[in-house]
Tab-separated table of C-alpha atoms in Angstrom:
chain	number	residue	atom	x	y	z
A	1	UNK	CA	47.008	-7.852	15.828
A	2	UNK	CA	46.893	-4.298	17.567
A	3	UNK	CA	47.273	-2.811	14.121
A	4	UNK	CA	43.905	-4.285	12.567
A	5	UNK	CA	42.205	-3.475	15.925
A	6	UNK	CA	43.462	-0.185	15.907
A	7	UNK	CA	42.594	0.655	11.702
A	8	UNK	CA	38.838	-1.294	12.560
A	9	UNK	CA	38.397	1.429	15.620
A	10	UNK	CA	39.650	4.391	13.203
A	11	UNK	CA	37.076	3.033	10.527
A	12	UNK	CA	34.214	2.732	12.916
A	13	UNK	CA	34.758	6.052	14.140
A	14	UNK	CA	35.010	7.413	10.573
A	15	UNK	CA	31.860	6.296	9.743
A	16	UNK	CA	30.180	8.419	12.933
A	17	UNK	CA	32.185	11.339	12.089
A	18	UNK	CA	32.415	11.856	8.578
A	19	UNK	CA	29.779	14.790	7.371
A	20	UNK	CA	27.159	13.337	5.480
A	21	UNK	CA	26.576	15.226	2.529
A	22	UNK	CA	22.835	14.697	1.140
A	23	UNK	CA	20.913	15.301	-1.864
A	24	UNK	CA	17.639	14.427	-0.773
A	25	UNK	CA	15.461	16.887	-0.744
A	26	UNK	CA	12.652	18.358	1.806
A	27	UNK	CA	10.073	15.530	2.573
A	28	UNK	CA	6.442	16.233	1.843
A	29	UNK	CA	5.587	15.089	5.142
A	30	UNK	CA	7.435	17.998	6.783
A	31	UNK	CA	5.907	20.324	4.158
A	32	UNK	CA	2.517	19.311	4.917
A	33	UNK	CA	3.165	19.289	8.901
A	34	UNK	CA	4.512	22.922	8.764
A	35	UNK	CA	1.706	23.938	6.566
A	36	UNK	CA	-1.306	22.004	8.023
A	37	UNK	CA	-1.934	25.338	10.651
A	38	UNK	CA	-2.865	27.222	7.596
A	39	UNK	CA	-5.586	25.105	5.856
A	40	UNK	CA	-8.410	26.791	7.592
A	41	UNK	CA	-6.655	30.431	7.590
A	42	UNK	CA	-6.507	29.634	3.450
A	43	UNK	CA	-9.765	28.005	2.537
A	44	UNK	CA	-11.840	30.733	4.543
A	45	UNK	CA	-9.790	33.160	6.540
A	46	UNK	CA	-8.986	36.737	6.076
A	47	UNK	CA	-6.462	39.533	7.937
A	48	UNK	CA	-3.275	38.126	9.074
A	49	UNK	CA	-2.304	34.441	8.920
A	50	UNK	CA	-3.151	32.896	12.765
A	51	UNK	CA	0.614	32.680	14.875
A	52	UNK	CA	0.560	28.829	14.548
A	53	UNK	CA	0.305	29.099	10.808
A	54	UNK	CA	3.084	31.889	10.291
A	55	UNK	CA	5.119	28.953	12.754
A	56	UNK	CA	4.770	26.346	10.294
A	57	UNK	CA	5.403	28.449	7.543
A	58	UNK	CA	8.993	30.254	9.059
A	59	UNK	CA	9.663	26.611	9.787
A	60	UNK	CA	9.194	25.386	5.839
A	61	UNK	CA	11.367	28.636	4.978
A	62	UNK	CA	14.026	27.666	7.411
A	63	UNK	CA	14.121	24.313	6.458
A	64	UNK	CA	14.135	25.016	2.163
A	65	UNK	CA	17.820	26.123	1.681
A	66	UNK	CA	18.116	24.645	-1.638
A	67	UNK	CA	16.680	24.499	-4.993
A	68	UNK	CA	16.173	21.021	-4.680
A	69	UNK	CA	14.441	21.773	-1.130
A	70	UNK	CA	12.439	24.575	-2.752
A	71	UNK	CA	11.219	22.639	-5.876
A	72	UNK	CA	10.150	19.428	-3.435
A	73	UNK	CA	8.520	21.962	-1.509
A	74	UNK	CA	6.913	23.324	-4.405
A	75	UNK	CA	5.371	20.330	-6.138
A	76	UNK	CA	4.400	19.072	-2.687
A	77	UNK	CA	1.988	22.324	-2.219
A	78	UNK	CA	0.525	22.366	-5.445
A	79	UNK	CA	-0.049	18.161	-5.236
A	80	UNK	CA	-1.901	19.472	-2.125
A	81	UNK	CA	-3.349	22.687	-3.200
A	82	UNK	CA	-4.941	20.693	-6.539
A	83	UNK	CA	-7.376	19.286	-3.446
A	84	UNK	CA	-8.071	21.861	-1.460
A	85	UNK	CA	-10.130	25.258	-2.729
A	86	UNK	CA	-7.853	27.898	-0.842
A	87	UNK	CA	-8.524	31.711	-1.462
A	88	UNK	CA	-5.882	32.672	-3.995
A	89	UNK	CA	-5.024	35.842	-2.638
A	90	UNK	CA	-4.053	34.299	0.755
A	91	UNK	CA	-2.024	31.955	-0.539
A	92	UNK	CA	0.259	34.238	-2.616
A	93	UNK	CA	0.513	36.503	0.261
A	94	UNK	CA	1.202	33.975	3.149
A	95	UNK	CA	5.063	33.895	3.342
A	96	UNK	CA	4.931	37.691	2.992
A	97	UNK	CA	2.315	37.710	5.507
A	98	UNK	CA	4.574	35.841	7.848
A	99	UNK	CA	7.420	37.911	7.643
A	100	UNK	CA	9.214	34.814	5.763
A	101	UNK	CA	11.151	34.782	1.930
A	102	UNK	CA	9.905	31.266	1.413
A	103	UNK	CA	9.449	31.882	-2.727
A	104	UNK	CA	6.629	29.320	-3.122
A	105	UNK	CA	3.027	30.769	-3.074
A	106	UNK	CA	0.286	27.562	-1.196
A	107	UNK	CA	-1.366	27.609	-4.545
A	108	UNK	CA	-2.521	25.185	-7.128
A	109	UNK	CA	-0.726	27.407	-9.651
A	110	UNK	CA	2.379	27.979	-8.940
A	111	UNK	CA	5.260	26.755	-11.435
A	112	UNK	CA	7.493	24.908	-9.278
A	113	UNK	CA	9.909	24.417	-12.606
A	114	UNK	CA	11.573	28.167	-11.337
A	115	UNK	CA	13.180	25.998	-8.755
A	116	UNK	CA	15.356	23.893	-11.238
């Protein structure tokens, strides 16, 4: 009987412990809440990017390690972009502006099929 206790402990503990390896990729949800600092720098802003935006936006880059992160990422800002008139120039500089790598432009046009 101490056995099966003893293997039903081990398997319970197992499941807390074993990594969890994912494919899922970044939520829109997070995209959007990093983002959402930068609507008003986009649609009629100029100069630098406003500290809470560049936040948001280190955070997305951070948080997109894969393709599969980068291409959710991706369609999620152009699904948003299509909505929203932002000033194209802005939104291809942003990351740059931010001191960040994140490869996707906040534009309606980007080609999120680069992230494949």
């Amino acid at each position: 009987m101490s056995i099966i206790k003893s293997l039903v402990i081990i398997s319970i503990l197992g499941i807390f412990f074993i990594p969890r390896y994912s494919e899922s990729a970044i939520s829109c949800s997070t995209v959007i809440q990093d983002l959402q600092p930068c609507v008003s720098y986009l649609t009629s802003g100029s100069g630098k990017p406003p500290k809470t935006c560049c936040d948001g936006v280190q955070s997305l880059d951070a948080a997109t390690t894969t393709s599969a992160d980068k291409k959710a990422a991706c369609q999620c800002i152009k699904s948003v972009a299509n909505s929203v008139t932002v000033k194209p120039e802005l939104a291809q500089a942003l990351a740059t502006n931010c001191g960040a790598s994140l490869p996707v432009d906040a534009s309606s046009t980007v080609d999120c099929k680069t992230y494949v």
